């Protein structure tokens, strides 16, 4: 088994996929760092002060103004009210919601990357894991060795898990290291607020508490990893089922993008919550943003994802071990 | 008594309602080169893929060195090396890394053995280059090296000379003969090239439409089809006399009959008695090609 995983790693490294992913992350982080930097600067100019309290106050006023508009859709109104209450809470408790620093940047980057960017990176590795062997024809050599088929697939899956972990770690590390150049490397101990419970339009603040940022980051990382594993496993399954890599990638990409779109419009289509792609924004639950569909909770999302994960694994292994190879 | 390395019994494969392989039986002995001959689409590749475990047979059994390919897959595969169609290797890895990759999937294959097979196929100079820079011939050699890693008792080669130039084909032929004669390896070779099989194989199975039509040694297959070409005068009368004994075909100034060790002198005497002058009696072996066309009916039509 060890040998087989070593083989898969050798092929993965020779294809230089991980380096490409590293570069993509690096470039993106630099762009976002610059954007963030610009935003901070602009805010400073607008308010004529460095004081975040004034900035937050201004945000709250902005939000209130938007809420006052008649053309506001109901769903939007609810969401805005939620974030307004949250902002008010930050202000009342003297907590800077965007304490600048590389740690905060990393947290925000991960939270924004969880539902599209990270899954895309994972796809680069996962979607050709099996289908490339098919299209190169090397599958014939692989399956005529004295090794059972399930072991071969398992070695590929273990390699996928390893690369998923590497990708998540590299993303976190790069965004910390690169953004730190501009924002400084502080911010590990900054308090982050969590525990908002949403009951309809009301924010239940009874569970709200402060968590040190590094703990919060760890939670975020865990959730990002979980999402990455689930998305990776689904692409892996497609890679087993669909012989052509581009077709598999296309299907996965369509699913992910439709998830991003659905997130904005499904609030009245309740059964959409069983789609995996609507459940990817796990970090939103702990940072206290309203979920796309009422009644979705961290637990329900995690369970939904795990069910998809298990089904994908079962399908992959059954198909791979039974299929005739032509 | 030579050991049987591969035995195939009543092998069938059905895809949907179409029966692609309709019951194939054959055996391979140690040190034997066995040819699998048939037109495109006859079922050669499907059969070979069943032998190496890529396709599951609908019914029938395959034993490699006594191990059932379906029940004892890993044990059976340990005795076998194969190239199915073109040797598809990882182009982004070096030749050595490709070998390493497959060596890791085998028990007890170390670097010494890897060096041995590299030397065996004569790839020492380029083994550390990326496979994408290899010529087709070199890929073929690397494919063979890969198949030889586990010192198999049975080597299965699907169209081994596909895409090779004449020099490469000859080299490959000598190499396969050497493996069979010196190492006692059984080799199963499939091809649609008759000349190749004729020169390479001890025994041949001719397959068409998913069935084996004939299995025999190359010589005896050919000898049953031996012909005598008669040039006689007057040809009309000669044909009359010969046709009273056997079937004849007329080919311009020749009368063609089957060759029969015992009967031929009698026919000749009869001709002489009737005053027919026999100018020429020519015994001819047909090429495998003619034989092949005869046996398979020559139709290239796809069923």
PDB file of N, CA, C and O in Angstrom, chain B residues 8 11 20-26 34-48 50-51 159 188-192 194 197 204-216 221 292 295-297 299 303:
ATOM      1  N   UNK B   8      -7.298 -22.143 -21.334  1.00  0.00           N
ATOM      2  CA  UNK B   8      -8.544 -21.392 -21.506  1.00  0.00           C
ATOM      3  C   UNK B   8      -9.643 -22.386 -21.845  1.00  0.00           C
ATOM      4  O   UNK B   8      -9.482 -23.198 -22.754  1.00  0.00           O
ATOM      5  N   UNK B  11     -14.407 -20.139 -23.052  1.00  0.00           N
ATOM      6  CA  UNK B  11     -14.482 -18.732 -22.685  1.00  0.00           C
ATOM      7  C   UNK B  11     -15.529 -18.002 -23.535  1.00  0.00           C
ATOM      8  O   UNK B  11     -15.521 -18.092 -24.756  1.00  0.00           O
ATOM      9  N   UNK B  20     -19.854 -11.771 -28.187  1.00  0.00           N
ATOM     10  CA  UNK B  20     -18.658 -11.350 -28.904  1.00  0.00           C
ATOM     11  C   UNK B  20     -17.663 -12.501 -29.011  1.00  0.00           C
ATOM     12  O   UNK B  20     -17.048 -12.730 -30.039  1.00  0.00           O
ATOM     13  N   UNK B  21     -17.520 -13.227 -27.916  1.00  0.00           N
ATOM     14  CA  UNK B  21     -16.652 -14.408 -27.906  1.00  0.00           C
ATOM     15  C   UNK B  21     -17.555 -15.604 -27.639  1.00  0.00           C
ATOM     16  O   UNK B  21     -18.274 -15.641 -26.651  1.00  0.00           O
ATOM     17  N   UNK B  22     -17.502 -16.569 -28.558  1.00  0.00           N
ATOM     18  CA  UNK B  22     -18.511 -17.626 -28.507  1.00  0.00           C
ATOM     19  C   UNK B  22     -17.969 -18.957 -28.013  1.00  0.00           C
ATOM     20  O   UNK B  22     -18.335 -20.008 -28.514  1.00  0.00           O
ATOM     21  N   UNK B  23     -17.064 -18.932 -27.087  1.00  0.00           N
ATOM     22  CA  UNK B  23     -16.561 -20.206 -26.577  1.00  0.00           C
ATOM     23  C   UNK B  23     -15.206 -20.529 -27.164  1.00  0.00           C
ATOM     24  O   UNK B  23     -15.104 -21.079 -28.245  1.00  0.00           O
ATOM     25  N   UNK B  24     -14.168 -20.149 -26.435  1.00  0.00           N
ATOM     26  CA  UNK B  24     -12.811 -20.354 -26.932  1.00  0.00           C
ATOM     27  C   UNK B  24     -12.074 -21.308 -25.998  1.00  0.00           C
ATOM     28  O   UNK B  24     -12.186 -21.205 -24.777  1.00  0.00           O
ATOM     29  N   UNK B  25     -11.387 -22.282 -26.591  1.00  0.00           N
ATOM     30  CA  UNK B  25     -10.578 -23.226 -25.820  1.00  0.00           C
ATOM     31  C   UNK B  25      -9.184 -23.271 -26.410  1.00  0.00           C
ATOM     32  O   UNK B  25      -9.045 -23.409 -27.611  1.00  0.00           O
ATOM     33  N   UNK B  26      -8.186 -23.152 -25.557  1.00  0.00           N
ATOM     34  CA  UNK B  26      -6.835 -23.492 -26.010  1.00  0.00           C
ATOM     35  C   UNK B  26      -5.890 -23.602 -24.826  1.00  0.00           C
ATOM     36  O   UNK B  26      -6.229 -23.211 -23.712  1.00  0.00           O
ATOM     37  N   UNK B  34       2.836 -18.975 -29.198  1.00  0.00           N
ATOM     38  CA  UNK B  34       1.514 -19.292 -29.719  1.00  0.00           C
ATOM     39  C   UNK B  34       0.952 -18.058 -30.414  1.00  0.00           C
ATOM     40  O   UNK B  34       0.968 -16.971 -29.861  1.00  0.00           O
ATOM     41  N   UNK B  35       0.510 -18.252 -31.628  1.00  0.00           N
ATOM     42  CA  UNK B  35       0.006 -17.110 -32.386  1.00  0.00           C
ATOM     43  C   UNK B  35      -1.508 -17.061 -32.360  1.00  0.00           C
ATOM     44  O   UNK B  35      -2.177 -18.081 -32.442  1.00  0.00           O
ATOM     45  N   UNK B  36      -2.004 -15.863 -32.246  1.00  0.00           N
ATOM     46  CA  UNK B  36      -3.440 -15.647 -32.204  1.00  0.00           C
ATOM     47  C   UNK B  36      -3.746 -14.812 -33.422  1.00  0.00           C
ATOM     48  O   UNK B  36      -3.383 -13.654 -33.503  1.00  0.00           O
ATOM     49  N   UNK B  37      -4.373 -15.443 -34.394  1.00  0.00           N
ATOM     50  CA  UNK B  37      -4.458 -14.823 -35.693  1.00  0.00           C
ATOM     51  C   UNK B  37      -5.910 -14.578 -36.054  1.00  0.00           C
ATOM     52  O   UNK B  37      -6.750 -15.449 -35.867  1.00  0.00           O
ATOM     53  N   UNK B  38      -6.185 -13.427 -36.575  1.00  0.00           N
ATOM     54  CA  UNK B  38      -7.554 -13.182 -37.000  1.00  0.00           C
ATOM     55  C   UNK B  38      -7.694 -11.811 -37.594  1.00  0.00           C
ATOM     56  O   UNK B  38      -6.868 -10.940 -37.330  1.00  0.00           O
ATOM     57  N   UNK B  39      -8.713 -11.611 -38.394  1.00  0.00           N
ATOM     58  CA  UNK B  39      -8.917 -10.285 -38.973  1.00  0.00           C
ATOM     59  C   UNK B  39      -9.306  -9.297 -37.881  1.00  0.00           C
ATOM     60  O   UNK B  39      -9.670  -9.689 -36.770  1.00  0.00           O
ATOM     61  N   UNK B  40      -9.251  -8.027 -38.205  1.00  0.00           N
ATOM     62  CA  UNK B  40      -9.667  -7.020 -37.219  1.00  0.00           C
ATOM     63  C   UNK B  40     -11.110  -7.268 -36.813  1.00  0.00           C
ATOM     64  O   UNK B  40     -11.942  -7.588 -37.646  1.00  0.00           O
ATOM     65  N   UNK B  41     -11.371  -7.145 -35.545  1.00  0.00           N
ATOM     66  CA  UNK B  41     -12.736  -7.317 -35.072  1.00  0.00           C
ATOM     67  C   UNK B  41     -13.130  -8.758 -34.849  1.00  0.00           C
ATOM     68  O   UNK B  41     -14.290  -9.070 -34.625  1.00  0.00           O
ATOM     69  N   UNK B  42     -12.154  -9.668 -34.899  1.00  0.00           N
ATOM     70  CA  UNK B  42     -12.479 -11.084 -34.739  1.00  0.00           C
ATOM     71  C   UNK B  42     -12.640 -11.462 -33.276  1.00  0.00           C
ATOM     72  O   UNK B  42     -13.195 -12.501 -32.956  1.00  0.00           O
ATOM     73  N   UNK B  43     -12.144 -10.612 -32.393  1.00  0.00           N
ATOM     74  CA  UNK B  43     -12.245 -10.911 -30.967  1.00  0.00           C
ATOM     75  C   UNK B  43     -10.901 -11.182 -30.319  1.00  0.00           C
ATOM     76  O   UNK B  43     -10.844 -11.624 -29.181  1.00  0.00           O
ATOM     77  N   UNK B  44      -9.815 -10.898 -31.038  1.00  0.00           N
ATOM     78  CA  UNK B  44      -8.475 -11.136 -30.472  1.00  0.00           C
ATOM     79  C   UNK B  44      -8.265 -10.300 -29.221  1.00  0.00           C
ATOM     80  O   UNK B  44      -7.905 -10.808 -28.161  1.00  0.00           O
ATOM     81  N   UNK B  45      -8.496  -8.998 -29.377  1.00  0.00           N
ATOM     82  CA  UNK B  45      -8.195  -8.100 -28.267  1.00  0.00           C
ATOM     83  C   UNK B  45      -9.113  -8.359 -27.075  1.00  0.00           C
ATOM     84  O   UNK B  45      -8.665  -8.364 -25.933  1.00  0.00           O
ATOM     85  N   UNK B  46     -10.388  -8.611 -27.355  1.00  0.00           N
ATOM     86  CA  UNK B  46     -11.312  -8.900 -26.255  1.00  0.00           C
ATOM     87  C   UNK B  46     -10.837 -10.141 -25.499  1.00  0.00           C
ATOM     88  O   UNK B  46     -10.819 -10.154 -24.267  1.00  0.00           O
ATOM     89  N   UNK B  47     -10.441 -11.171 -26.249  1.00  0.00           N
ATOM     90  CA  UNK B  47      -9.967 -12.389 -25.595  1.00  0.00           C
ATOM     91  C   UNK B  47      -8.748 -12.094 -24.734  1.00  0.00           C
ATOM     92  O   UNK B  47      -8.680 -12.495 -23.572  1.00  0.00           O
ATOM     93  N   UNK B  48      -7.798 -11.357 -25.304  1.00  0.00           N
ATOM     94  CA  UNK B  48      -6.583 -11.064 -24.545  1.00  0.00           C
ATOM     95  C   UNK B  48      -6.895 -10.252 -23.303  1.00  0.00           C
ATOM     96  O   UNK B  48      -6.346 -10.494 -22.225  1.00  0.00           O
ATOM     97  N   UNK B  50      -9.511 -10.419 -21.606  1.00  0.00           N
ATOM     98  CA  UNK B  50     -10.074 -11.325 -20.592  1.00  0.00           C
ATOM     99  C   UNK B  50      -8.953 -12.119 -19.925  1.00  0.00           C
ATOM    100  O   UNK B  50      -8.983 -12.353 -18.724  1.00  0.00           O
ATOM    101  N   UNK B  51      -7.959 -12.506 -20.714  1.00  0.00           N
ATOM    102  CA  UNK B  51      -6.846 -13.284 -20.162  1.00  0.00           C
ATOM    103  C   UNK B  51      -6.112 -12.511 -19.081  1.00  0.00           C
ATOM    104  O   UNK B  51      -5.683 -13.072 -18.080  1.00  0.00           O
ATOM    105  N   UNK B 159      -0.425  -7.514 -30.511  1.00  0.00           N
ATOM    106  CA  UNK B 159       0.129  -6.766 -31.638  1.00  0.00           C
ATOM    107  C   UNK B 159       1.505  -6.179 -31.315  1.00  0.00           C
ATOM    108  O   UNK B 159       1.680  -4.959 -31.332  1.00  0.00           O
ATOM    109  N   UNK B 188       2.303 -15.620 -25.832  1.00  0.00           N
ATOM    110  CA  UNK B 188       1.086 -15.548 -26.643  1.00  0.00           C
ATOM    111  C   UNK B 188       1.145 -14.243 -27.427  1.00  0.00           C
ATOM    112  O   UNK B 188       1.258 -13.171 -26.855  1.00  0.00           O
ATOM    113  N   UNK B 189       1.104 -14.379 -28.746  1.00  0.00           N
ATOM    114  CA  UNK B 189       1.222 -13.195 -29.584  1.00  0.00           C
ATOM    115  C   UNK B 189      -0.037 -13.076 -30.426  1.00  0.00           C
ATOM    116  O   UNK B 189      -0.461 -14.043 -31.046  1.00  0.00           O
ATOM    117  N   UNK B 190      -0.641 -11.901 -30.428  1.00  0.00           N
ATOM    118  CA  UNK B 190      -1.775 -11.743 -31.334  1.00  0.00           C
ATOM    119  C   UNK B 190      -1.343 -10.843 -32.469  1.00  0.00           C
ATOM    120  O   UNK B 190      -0.510  -9.956 -32.287  1.00  0.00           O
ATOM    121  N   UNK B 191      -1.877 -11.117 -33.627  1.00  0.00           N
ATOM    122  CA  UNK B 191      -1.513 -10.278 -34.755  1.00  0.00           C
ATOM    123  C   UNK B 191      -2.490 -10.488 -35.887  1.00  0.00           C
ATOM    124  O   UNK B 191      -3.146 -11.515 -35.965  1.00  0.00           O
ATOM    125  N   UNK B 192      -2.588  -9.495 -36.755  1.00  0.00           N
ATOM    126  CA  UNK B 192      -3.312  -9.757 -37.987  1.00  0.00           C
ATOM    127  C   UNK B 192      -2.320  -9.859 -39.139  1.00  0.00           C
ATOM    128  O   UNK B 192      -2.698  -9.985 -40.279  1.00  0.00           O
ATOM    129  N   UNK B 194       0.153 -11.992 -41.091  1.00  0.00           N
ATOM    130  CA  UNK B 194       0.390 -13.425 -41.193  1.00  0.00           C
ATOM    131  C   UNK B 194       1.851 -13.765 -41.283  1.00  0.00           C
ATOM    132  O   UNK B 194       2.325 -14.714 -40.668  1.00  0.00           O
ATOM    133  N   UNK B 197       3.406 -14.031 -37.888  1.00  0.00           N
ATOM    134  CA  UNK B 197       3.025 -15.211 -37.125  1.00  0.00           C
ATOM    135  C   UNK B 197       3.708 -16.452 -37.692  1.00  0.00           C
ATOM    136  O   UNK B 197       4.223 -17.286 -36.958  1.00  0.00           O
ATOM    137  N   UNK B 204      -0.560 -22.017 -33.950  1.00  0.00           N
ATOM    138  CA  UNK B 204      -1.401 -20.887 -34.322  1.00  0.00           C
ATOM    139  C   UNK B 204      -2.858 -21.231 -34.057  1.00  0.00           C
ATOM    140  O   UNK B 204      -3.271 -22.366 -34.274  1.00  0.00           O
ATOM    141  N   UNK B 205      -3.586 -20.264 -33.561  1.00  0.00           N
ATOM    142  CA  UNK B 205      -5.045 -20.408 -33.533  1.00  0.00           C
ATOM    143  C   UNK B 205      -5.608 -19.344 -34.455  1.00  0.00           C
ATOM    144  O   UNK B 205      -5.210 -18.185 -34.380  1.00  0.00           O
ATOM    145  N   UNK B 206      -6.483 -19.774 -35.327  1.00  0.00           N
ATOM    146  CA  UNK B 206      -7.114 -18.792 -36.209  1.00  0.00           C
ATOM    147  C   UNK B 206      -8.495 -18.496 -35.653  1.00  0.00           C
ATOM    148  O   UNK B 206      -9.295 -19.398 -35.421  1.00  0.00           O
ATOM    149  N   UNK B 207      -8.741 -17.229 -35.416  1.00  0.00           N
ATOM    150  CA  UNK B 207      -9.982 -16.838 -34.764  1.00  0.00           C
ATOM    151  C   UNK B 207     -10.771 -15.942 -35.700  1.00  0.00           C
ATOM    152  O   UNK B 207     -10.219 -15.111 -36.406  1.00  0.00           O
ATOM    153  N   UNK B 208     -12.067 -16.219 -35.748  1.00  0.00           N
ATOM    154  CA  UNK B 208     -12.922 -15.375 -36.570  1.00  0.00           C
ATOM    155  C   UNK B 208     -14.310 -15.328 -35.958  1.00  0.00           C
ATOM    156  O   UNK B 208     -14.843 -16.354 -35.554  1.00  0.00           O
ATOM    157  N   UNK B 209     -14.867 -14.170 -35.903  1.00  0.00           N
ATOM    158  CA  UNK B 209     -16.215 -14.012 -35.383  1.00  0.00           C
ATOM    159  C   UNK B 209     -16.371 -14.570 -33.973  1.00  0.00           C
ATOM    160  O   UNK B 209     -17.407 -15.114 -33.615  1.00  0.00           O
ATOM    161  N   UNK B 210     -15.309 -14.461 -33.174  1.00  0.00           N
ATOM    162  CA  UNK B 210     -15.404 -14.889 -31.783  1.00  0.00           C
ATOM    163  C   UNK B 210     -15.233 -16.378 -31.567  1.00  0.00           C
ATOM    164  O   UNK B 210     -15.513 -16.891 -30.481  1.00  0.00           O
ATOM    165  N   UNK B 211     -14.806 -17.077 -32.601  1.00  0.00           N
ATOM    166  CA  UNK B 211     -14.586 -18.513 -32.432  1.00  0.00           C
ATOM    167  C   UNK B 211     -13.219 -18.883 -32.984  1.00  0.00           C
ATOM    168  O   UNK B 211     -12.742 -18.274 -33.929  1.00  0.00           O
ATOM    169  N   UNK B 212     -12.634 -19.935 -32.386  1.00  0.00           N
ATOM    170  CA  UNK B 212     -11.400 -20.445 -32.965  1.00  0.00           C
ATOM    171  C   UNK B 212     -11.779 -21.421 -34.067  1.00  0.00           C
ATOM    172  O   UNK B 212     -12.501 -22.395 -33.847  1.00  0.00           O
ATOM    173  N   UNK B 213     -11.330 -21.131 -35.267  1.00  0.00           N
ATOM    174  CA  UNK B 213     -11.677 -21.977 -36.393  1.00  0.00           C
ATOM    175  C   UNK B 213     -10.710 -23.140 -36.501  1.00  0.00           C
ATOM    176  O   UNK B 213     -11.080 -24.257 -36.852  1.00  0.00           O
ATOM    177  N   UNK B 214      -9.452 -22.886 -36.193  1.00  0.00           N
ATOM    178  CA  UNK B 214      -8.444 -23.933 -36.307  1.00  0.00           C
ATOM    179  C   UNK B 214      -7.341 -23.674 -35.306  1.00  0.00           C
ATOM    180  O   UNK B 214      -6.953 -22.533 -35.095  1.00  0.00           O
ATOM    181  N   UNK B 215      -6.840 -24.716 -34.674  1.00  0.00           N
ATOM    182  CA  UNK B 215      -5.632 -24.609 -33.870  1.00  0.00           C
ATOM    183  C   UNK B 215      -4.693 -25.710 -34.297  1.00  0.00           C
ATOM    184  O   UNK B 215      -5.097 -26.875 -34.329  1.00  0.00           O
ATOM    185  N   UNK B 216      -3.487 -25.386 -34.634  1.00  0.00           N
ATOM    186  CA  UNK B 216      -2.544 -26.425 -35.036  1.00  0.00           C
ATOM    187  C   UNK B 216      -1.144 -25.830 -35.109  1.00  0.00           C
ATOM    188  O   UNK B 216      -0.978 -24.625 -34.997  1.00  0.00           O
ATOM    189  N   UNK B 221      -0.716 -27.119 -40.250  1.00  0.00           N
ATOM    190  CA  UNK B 221      -1.784 -26.304 -40.819  1.00  0.00           C
ATOM    191  C   UNK B 221      -1.534 -26.093 -42.294  1.00  0.00           C
ATOM    192  O   UNK B 221      -2.412 -26.228 -43.130  1.00  0.00           O
ATOM    193  N   UNK B 292      -5.173 -18.508 -44.557  1.00  0.00           N
ATOM    194  CA  UNK B 292      -5.987 -17.642 -43.735  1.00  0.00           C
ATOM    195  C   UNK B 292      -7.243 -17.208 -44.487  1.00  0.00           C
ATOM    196  O   UNK B 292      -8.365 -17.299 -43.992  1.00  0.00           O
ATOM    197  N   UNK B 295      -9.535 -20.217 -44.836  1.00  0.00           N
ATOM    198  CA  UNK B 295     -10.219 -20.625 -43.621  1.00  0.00           C
ATOM    199  C   UNK B 295     -11.253 -19.608 -43.165  1.00  0.00           C
ATOM    200  O   UNK B 295     -12.337 -19.953 -42.731  1.00  0.00           O
ATOM    201  N   UNK B 296     -10.869 -18.341 -43.282  1.00  0.00           N
ATOM    202  CA  UNK B 296     -11.811 -17.333 -42.793  1.00  0.00           C
ATOM    203  C   UNK B 296     -12.795 -16.901 -43.859  1.00  0.00           C
ATOM    204  O   UNK B 296     -13.620 -16.033 -43.639  1.00  0.00           O
ATOM    205  N   UNK B 297     -12.707 -17.524 -45.012  1.00  0.00           N
ATOM    206  CA  UNK B 297     -13.648 -17.184 -46.076  1.00  0.00           C
ATOM    207  C   UNK B 297     -13.284 -15.899 -46.780  1.00  0.00           C
ATOM    208  O   UNK B 297     -13.984 -15.455 -47.676  1.00  0.00           O
ATOM    209  N   UNK B 299     -13.671 -12.995 -46.323  1.00  0.00           N
ATOM    210  CA  UNK B 299     -14.521 -11.810 -46.200  1.00  0.00           C
ATOM    211  C   UNK B 299     -13.971 -10.857 -45.166  1.00  0.00           C
ATOM    212  O   UNK B 299     -13.666 -11.257 -44.055  1.00  0.00           O
ATOM    213  N   UNK B 303     -19.173  -8.129 -39.072  1.00  0.00           N
ATOM    214  CA  UNK B 303     -20.464  -8.725 -38.718  1.00  0.00           C
ATOM    215  C   UNK B 303     -21.095  -7.958 -37.570  1.00  0.00           C
ATOM    216  O   UNK B 303     -20.410  -7.503 -36.684  1.00  0.00           O
TER     217      UNK B 303
END
